Amino acid sequence: MKKALTLIVIMVGAVIVMSSVAMAQLDQKPIPVTANVAKYAGITPSGGPLNLLNFGGWPDELRTDGAGIFTVETNTTLDLLFDFDLTHESDPTSSLITYFSIYNNTDGVPLTPGAPLALVQVSQPGGNLFTNAQAAKTTKSYSVTVGAKTGATISAQEAGNYTGAVTLTVSAP
Amino acid sequence: MRKYLTLLVALAMVLGLSGVAMAQLDTKNIQVTATVADYAEITASCSDSIYTLSGAAGATDGISCSASIETNCDASVSMSATRLTNGTDFIDTAYSVTAPNSSANGTFDPDPLAITYLDNGVSIIAKGTYTYSVTGTATLGAISAQAAGNYSATITVTVSSI
């Protein structure tokens, strides 16, 4: 019995030694690999076109429309710049006073004060900038309600068709 | 005549003495042996080791490296790689190996799948110098699936005696 046990122990030992000899590692080299992912964001608009319908032509007339949506996906923190203009189609110097409200649908957070109900006048020129408004690696949806108002006097607002766009520009701070 | 005889005897004595001086009395061998251990070295280099990715969904880029292996014995070669990560996010990668013997070509994916080069075994080489080419491809997920910035990974080449 003792002899058999000794034999087994020796055989197991031999197998272990043989297998380690057979698989001896001679060299190993690491090859470092790196990657750089550029800052990137994509905007998908939906819900347009918006139509403020027909203004009567009298002073300080405000009309609104809503449901324009921008969906923004990003891999980096973003500044959001919203702009909105309406310019006379044959007289670029004549424009309506523009308003909007910007609301973050995803988080239920207003970007402009009182959004989505209250409108704010669009800062001109350039629009309204919201810094660090969207975190990296997120997808957010923003709804836009637009408004426009005629000037304070009848003659301040030329009759005719006005066209423009709500523009969202995203950038990395 | 006597004079010639004396000269001949003298010559014979000189020859006899020198023969005694050169007599082989004994010879022995001392055995000398040498053992050259199994040995191999890997020299790795890359023509491009940086994945440059635009950030767009599905964006891809490749890298290209090679490993030159010199061995004095039969050896096996295996390769593996860690995942490409910034510590938080991961980028999918896949690697392809072109071996000196095309039948040993193969692919591998990074851990934690833990699949090393040639799933059914490893490439076997004999004494000589061999070059393996390794190409990698990284593919981004959705835009927001991984943060912008720098990522790193390591490909490991191992040669073992068999």
Short mmCIF file of C-alpha atoms in Angstrom, two decimals:
data_model
loop_
_atom_site.label_atom_id
_atom_site.label_comp_id
_atom_site.label_asym_id
_atom_site.label_seq_id
_atom_site.Cartn_x
_atom_site.Cartn_y
_atom_site.Cartn_z
CA MET A 1 0.00 0.00 0.00
CA LYS A 2 2.79 2.41 1.04
CA LYS A 3 4.78 1.42 -2.02
CA ALA A 4 1.81 2.15 -4.32
CA LEU A 5 1.28 5.55 -2.73
CA THR A 6 4.94 6.44 -3.17
CA LEU A 7 4.74 5.42 -6.81
CA ILE A 8 1.69 7.61 -7.41
CA VAL A 9 3.36 10.61 -5.75
CA ILE A 10 6.46 10.14 -7.90
CA MET A 11 4.40 9.84 -11.08
CA VAL A 12 2.39 12.97 -10.33
CA GLY A 13 5.60 14.84 -9.58
CA ALA A 14 7.15 13.68 -12.83
CA VAL A 15 4.11 14.77 -14.82
CA ILE A 16 4.19 18.21 -13.21
CA VAL A 17 7.90 18.64 -13.91
CA MET A 18 7.57 17.40 -17.48
CA SER A 19 4.64 19.68 -18.26
CA SER A 20 6.43 22.73 -16.84
CA VAL A 21 9.50 21.92 -18.88
CA ALA A 22 7.42 21.46 -22.00
CA MET A 23 5.75 24.85 -21.65
CA ALA A 24 8.66 26.97 -20.44
CA GLN A 25 8.13 30.59 -21.35
CA LEU A 26 11.17 31.97 -23.15
CA ASP A 27 10.19 35.57 -23.77
CA GLN A 28 7.23 37.86 -23.56
CA LYS A 29 6.86 41.38 -24.94
CA PRO A 30 4.09 43.90 -24.42
CA ILE A 31 3.06 46.09 -27.33
CA PRO A 32 1.41 49.24 -25.99
CA VAL A 33 -1.57 50.44 -27.99
CA THR A 34 -3.40 53.71 -27.48
CA ALA A 35 -6.50 55.33 -28.87
CA ASN A 36 -7.82 58.83 -29.01
CA VAL A 37 -11.51 59.48 -29.38
CA ALA A 38 -12.15 62.99 -30.65
CA LYS A 39 -14.81 65.20 -29.13
CA TYR A 40 -17.96 64.59 -31.06
CA ALA A 41 -21.66 65.44 -30.95
CA GLY A 42 -24.59 64.94 -33.24
CA ILE A 43 -27.85 66.91 -33.52
CA THR A 44 -31.06 65.47 -34.89
CA PRO A 45 -33.84 68.01 -35.48
CA SER A 46 -37.48 67.01 -35.65
CA GLY A 47 -40.93 68.48 -35.34
CA GLY A 48 -40.49 71.23 -37.92
CA PRO A 49 -41.27 73.23 -39.85
CA LEU A 50 -42.72 75.78 -37.45
CA ASN A 51 -45.23 78.29 -38.68
CA LEU A 52 -46.14 81.51 -36.94
CA LEU A 53 -49.08 81.94 -39.32
CA ASN A 54 -50.26 85.29 -40.47
CA PHE A 55 -49.66 88.46 -38.54
CA GLY A 56 -52.43 91.04 -38.72
CA GLY A 57 -49.93 93.85 -39.19
CA TRP A 58 -50.76 95.85 -36.08
CA PRO A 59 -48.08 96.87 -33.59
CA ASP A 60 -46.74 94.59 -30.86
CA GLU A 61 -48.57 91.57 -32.19
CA LEU A 62 -47.15 88.34 -30.73
CA ARG A 63 -47.66 84.94 -32.28
CA THR A 64 -46.21 81.63 -31.10
CA ASP A 65 -45.72 78.08 -32.26
CA GLY A 66 -43.99 75.12 -30.68
CA ALA A 67 -42.94 71.49 -30.85
CA GLY A 68 -39.63 71.95 -32.57
CA ILE A 69 -37.24 69.39 -31.08
CA PHE A 70 -33.48 68.99 -31.14
CA THR A 71 -32.03 65.70 -29.95
CA VAL A 72 -28.35 65.98 -29.04
CA GLU A 73 -25.98 63.08 -28.43
CA THR A 74 -22.46 63.78 -27.26
CA ASN A 75 -19.31 62.16 -25.95
CA THR A 76 -18.10 65.37 -24.30
CA THR A 77 -19.46 68.26 -22.25
CA LEU A 78 -21.27 70.76 -24.44
CA ASP A 79 -22.11 74.42 -24.66
CA LEU A 80 -25.44 74.99 -26.45
CA LEU A 81 -26.10 78.07 -28.53
CA PHE A 82 -29.69 78.60 -29.64
CA ASP A 83 -30.48 81.29 -32.16
CA PHE A 84 -33.65 82.29 -33.95
CA ASP A 85 -34.27 84.94 -36.55
CA LEU A 86 -37.04 85.89 -38.95
CA THR A 87 -36.05 88.19 -41.80
CA HIS A 88 -38.11 89.73 -44.55
CA GLU A 89 -37.59 87.63 -47.64
CA SER A 90 -36.89 90.65 -49.89
CA ASP A 91 -35.51 93.09 -47.34
CA PRO A 92 -32.81 91.55 -45.16
CA THR A 93 -32.69 94.65 -42.98
CA SER A 94 -36.25 94.11 -41.80
CA SER A 95 -36.88 91.44 -39.21
CA LEU A 96 -39.41 90.48 -36.58
CA ILE A 97 -38.55 90.53 -32.90
CA THR A 98 -37.99 86.88 -32.04
CA TYR A 99 -38.62 84.92 -28.86
CA PHE A 100 -38.25 81.36 -27.77
CA SER A 101 -38.37 79.03 -24.82
CA ILE A 102 -35.96 76.12 -24.56
CA TYR A 103 -36.86 73.15 -22.42
CA ASN A 104 -34.80 70.06 -21.64
CA ASN A 105 -37.40 67.32 -22.14
CA THR A 106 -35.10 64.52 -21.01
CA ASP A 107 -34.49 65.93 -17.55
CA GLY A 108 -37.58 68.14 -17.26
CA VAL A 109 -35.43 71.22 -16.81
CA PRO A 110 -36.00 74.67 -18.36
CA LEU A 111 -33.02 76.26 -20.09
CA THR A 112 -34.70 79.60 -20.54
CA PRO A 113 -36.48 80.97 -17.45
CA GLY A 114 -40.04 79.71 -17.14
CA ALA A 115 -39.77 77.33 -20.10
CA PRO A 116 -41.69 75.78 -21.68
CA LEU A 117 -44.49 78.28 -21.02
CA ALA A 118 -42.66 81.60 -20.79
CA LEU A 119 -40.85 83.05 -23.78
CA VAL A 120 -37.67 85.10 -23.65
CA GLN A 121 -36.47 87.50 -26.29
CA VAL A 122 -33.67 86.05 -28.35
CA SER A 123 -30.36 87.81 -27.78
CA GLN A 124 -29.23 89.48 -30.96
CA PRO A 125 -26.88 89.15 -32.53
CA GLY A 126 -25.68 85.67 -31.84
CA GLY A 127 -28.44 83.99 -29.86
CA ASN A 128 -28.55 82.60 -26.33
CA LEU A 129 -25.59 80.62 -25.03
CA PHE A 130 -25.93 77.97 -22.33
CA THR A 131 -22.49 76.90 -21.10
CA ASN A 132 -21.79 73.37 -19.89
CA ALA A 133 -25.44 72.66 -20.51
CA GLN A 134 -25.04 69.01 -21.45
CA ALA A 135 -22.78 66.46 -19.81
CA ALA A 136 -20.48 64.07 -21.66
CA LYS A 137 -21.84 60.71 -22.78
CA THR A 138 -25.48 61.79 -22.76
CA THR A 139 -28.39 62.10 -25.13
CA LYS A 140 -30.82 64.94 -24.43
CA SER A 141 -33.90 66.23 -26.15
CA TYR A 142 -34.73 69.96 -26.21
CA SER A 143 -38.09 71.29 -27.23
CA VAL A 144 -38.31 74.76 -28.70
CA THR A 145 -41.30 77.02 -28.65
CA VAL A 146 -40.91 80.05 -30.86
CA GLY A 147 -42.57 83.40 -30.94
CA ALA A 148 -42.28 86.61 -32.93
CA LYS A 149 -43.60 90.07 -32.44
CA THR A 150 -44.12 92.96 -34.77
CA GLY A 151 -42.56 96.33 -34.02
CA ALA A 152 -43.96 99.05 -31.82
CA THR A 153 -45.40 100.97 -34.77
CA ILE A 154 -47.14 99.93 -37.96
CA SER A 155 -44.41 101.38 -40.10
CA ALA A 156 -41.74 99.63 -38.13
CA GLN A 157 -42.75 96.32 -39.63
CA GLU A 158 -42.68 95.94 -43.37
CA ALA A 159 -45.46 93.82 -44.83
CA GLY A 160 -44.51 90.60 -46.54
CA ASN A 161 -43.13 87.15 -45.89
CA TYR A 162 -40.51 86.50 -43.25
CA THR A 163 -38.38 83.38 -43.14
CA GLY A 164 -35.76 82.10 -40.78
CA ALA A 165 -34.74 79.23 -38.59
CA VAL A 166 -34.09 78.12 -35.09
CA THR A 167 -30.46 77.14 -35.07
CA LEU A 168 -28.72 75.04 -32.43
CA THR A 169 -24.93 75.03 -32.41
CA VAL A 170 -23.09 72.75 -30.01
CA SER A 171 -19.46 73.16 -29.06
CA ALA A 172 -17.00 71.83 -26.52
CA PRO A 173 -15.99 74.35 -23.87
CA MET B 1 86.28 2.56 -44.02
CA ARG B 2 86.51 2.45 -40.23
CA LYS B 3 85.87 6.12 -40.26
CA TYR B 4 82.60 5.62 -42.17
CA LEU B 5 81.49 2.88 -39.81
CA THR B 6 82.00 5.11 -36.76
CA LEU B 7 79.96 7.83 -38.44
CA LEU B 8 77.12 5.36 -39.16
CA VAL B 9 77.03 4.16 -35.52
CA ALA B 10 76.91 7.74 -34.31
CA LEU B 11 74.04 8.51 -36.64
CA ALA B 12 72.12 5.44 -35.49
CA MET B 13 72.55 6.45 -31.85
CA VAL B 14 71.20 9.94 -32.50
CA LEU B 15 68.20 8.50 -34.25
CA GLY B 16 67.65 5.97 -31.47
CA LEU B 17 67.83 8.59 -28.74
CA SER B 18 65.35 10.84 -30.47
CA GLY B 19 63.00 7.88 -30.89
CA VAL B 20 63.11 7.24 -27.15
CA ALA B 21 62.39 10.92 -26.44
CA MET B 22 59.17 10.87 -28.62
CA ALA B 23 57.82 7.58 -27.42
CA GLN B 24 54.05 7.78 -26.69
CA LEU B 25 53.65 6.54 -23.16
CA ASP B 26 49.95 7.27 -22.51
CA THR B 27 46.87 9.15 -23.84
CA LYS B 28 43.62 10.13 -22.14
CA ASN B 29 40.43 11.92 -23.24
CA ILE B 30 38.65 14.48 -21.13
CA GLN B 31 35.05 14.71 -22.25
CA VAL B 32 33.74 18.20 -22.88
CA THR B 33 30.06 18.88 -23.26
CA ALA B 34 27.95 22.00 -23.71
CA THR B 35 24.30 22.63 -23.26
CA VAL B 36 22.61 25.48 -25.08
CA ALA B 37 19.42 26.25 -23.29
CA ASP B 38 16.18 26.86 -25.13
CA TYR B 39 16.17 30.53 -25.89
CA ALA B 40 14.08 33.00 -27.82
CA GLU B 41 13.74 36.72 -28.12
CA ILE B 42 10.91 38.87 -29.33
CA THR B 43 11.37 42.24 -30.97
CA ALA B 44 8.13 44.11 -31.30
CA SER B 45 7.46 47.30 -33.20
CA CYS B 46 4.54 49.18 -34.69
CA SER B 47 4.14 51.30 -37.76
CA ASP B 48 0.94 52.63 -36.22
CA SER B 49 -0.06 51.95 -32.62
CA ILE B 50 -2.62 54.72 -32.18
CA TYR B 51 -6.28 54.32 -32.99
CA THR B 52 -7.52 57.73 -34.10
CA LEU B 53 -11.27 57.81 -33.84
CA SER B 54 -13.54 60.67 -34.89
CA GLY B 55 -16.13 60.06 -32.17
CA ALA B 56 -18.94 59.37 -34.62
CA ALA B 57 -21.07 56.30 -34.00
CA GLY B 58 -19.43 53.27 -35.60
CA ALA B 59 -16.17 55.10 -36.36
CA THR B 60 -13.26 52.73 -36.91
CA ASP B 61 -9.50 52.89 -37.18
CA GLY B 62 -6.70 50.37 -37.34
CA ILE B 63 -3.22 49.78 -35.99
CA SER B 64 -0.40 47.71 -37.41
CA CYS B 65 2.40 46.03 -35.47
CA SER B 66 4.83 43.21 -35.93
CA ALA B 67 6.72 40.82 -33.70
CA SER B 68 9.98 39.31 -34.87
CA ILE B 69 10.78 36.12 -32.98
CA GLU B 70 14.16 34.46 -33.08
CA THR B 71 14.44 31.08 -31.45
CA ASN B 72 16.97 28.30 -31.17
CA CYS B 73 14.39 25.62 -30.46
CA ASP B 74 10.93 24.47 -31.31
CA ALA B 75 8.60 27.01 -29.81
CA SER B 76 5.02 28.09 -29.66
CA VAL B 77 3.81 31.64 -30.16
CA SER B 78 0.69 33.08 -28.63
CA MET B 79 -0.82 36.52 -28.45
CA SER B 80 -3.42 38.21 -26.33
CA ALA B 81 -4.61 41.72 -25.67
CA THR B 82 -6.26 43.73 -22.96
CA ARG B 83 -9.35 45.78 -23.62
CA LEU B 84 -9.01 49.31 -24.90
CA THR B 85 -10.13 51.47 -22.00
CA ASN B 86 -9.86 54.88 -20.36
CA GLY B 87 -10.54 53.25 -17.00
CA THR B 88 -14.27 53.64 -17.28
CA ASP B 89 -15.36 53.12 -20.85
CA PHE B 90 -14.33 50.42 -23.30
CA ILE B 91 -13.91 50.38 -27.07
CA ASP B 92 -14.43 47.18 -29.05
CA THR B 93 -11.30 45.87 -30.73
CA ALA B 94 -10.44 42.86 -32.83
CA TYR B 95 -7.01 41.62 -33.81
CA SER B 96 -5.79 39.59 -36.76
CA VAL B 97 -2.47 37.79 -37.02
CA THR B 98 -0.57 36.95 -40.17
CA ALA B 99 1.89 34.18 -39.35
CA PRO B 100 4.96 33.06 -41.33
CA ASN B 101 3.02 29.94 -42.15
CA SER B 102 -0.30 31.10 -43.54
CA SER B 103 -2.06 28.07 -42.09
CA ALA B 104 -1.26 29.54 -38.70
CA ASN B 105 -3.02 32.83 -39.41
CA GLY B 106 -5.65 33.62 -36.87
CA THR B 107 -7.59 36.15 -34.92
CA PHE B 108 -7.99 37.02 -31.30
CA ASP B 109 -10.07 39.34 -29.20
CA PRO B 110 -9.11 41.11 -26.02
CA ASP B 111 -9.75 39.84 -22.55
CA PRO B 112 -12.03 39.27 -20.71
CA LEU B 113 -13.06 36.90 -23.47
CA ALA B 114 -9.57 35.49 -22.92
CA ILE B 115 -9.30 34.15 -26.40
CA THR B 116 -5.66 34.06 -27.40
CA TYR B 117 -4.15 33.81 -30.83
CA LEU B 118 -5.35 30.69 -32.56
CA ASP B 119 -8.16 29.42 -30.50
CA ASN B 120 -7.35 25.81 -31.31
CA GLY B 121 -3.75 26.12 -30.28
CA VAL B 122 -0.77 28.26 -31.01
CA SER B 123 1.57 28.79 -33.90
CA ILE B 124 4.49 26.36 -33.82
CA ILE B 125 7.91 27.39 -35.05
CA ALA B 126 11.34 25.73 -35.20
CA LYS B 127 14.86 27.20 -34.96
CA GLY B 128 14.96 30.40 -36.96
CA THR B 129 13.62 33.91 -37.16
CA TYR B 130 9.96 34.55 -37.83
CA THR B 131 7.88 37.67 -38.25
CA TYR B 132 4.27 37.87 -37.20
CA SER B 133 2.11 40.79 -38.32
CA VAL B 134 -0.67 41.96 -36.07
CA THR B 135 -3.40 44.33 -37.16
CA GLY B 136 -6.08 45.68 -34.91
CA THR B 137 -9.36 47.43 -35.53
CA ALA B 138 -11.21 49.54 -33.01
CA THR B 139 -14.87 50.36 -33.49
CA LEU B 140 -16.86 52.91 -31.53
CA GLY B 141 -20.36 52.34 -30.28
CA ALA B 142 -22.95 55.10 -30.15
CA ILE B 143 -21.66 58.66 -29.81
CA SER B 144 -22.49 58.73 -26.11
CA ALA B 145 -21.27 55.18 -25.44
CA GLN B 146 -17.70 56.30 -24.77
CA ALA B 147 -16.25 59.57 -23.59
CA ALA B 148 -13.88 61.57 -25.74
CA GLY B 149 -10.25 61.28 -24.72
CA ASN B 150 -7.37 58.87 -24.48
CA TYR B 151 -7.59 55.12 -24.17
CA SER B 152 -4.92 52.43 -23.84
CA ALA B 153 -4.45 48.69 -24.19
CA THR B 154 -1.62 46.16 -24.41
CA ILE B 155 -1.01 43.37 -26.88
CA THR B 156 1.17 40.66 -25.36
CA VAL B 157 3.31 38.33 -27.47
CA THR B 158 4.57 35.20 -25.73
CA VAL B 159 7.00 32.59 -27.02
CA SER B 160 7.41 29.32 -25.15
CA SER B 161 9.50 26.25 -25.74
CA ILE B 162 7.69 23.04 -26.52
#
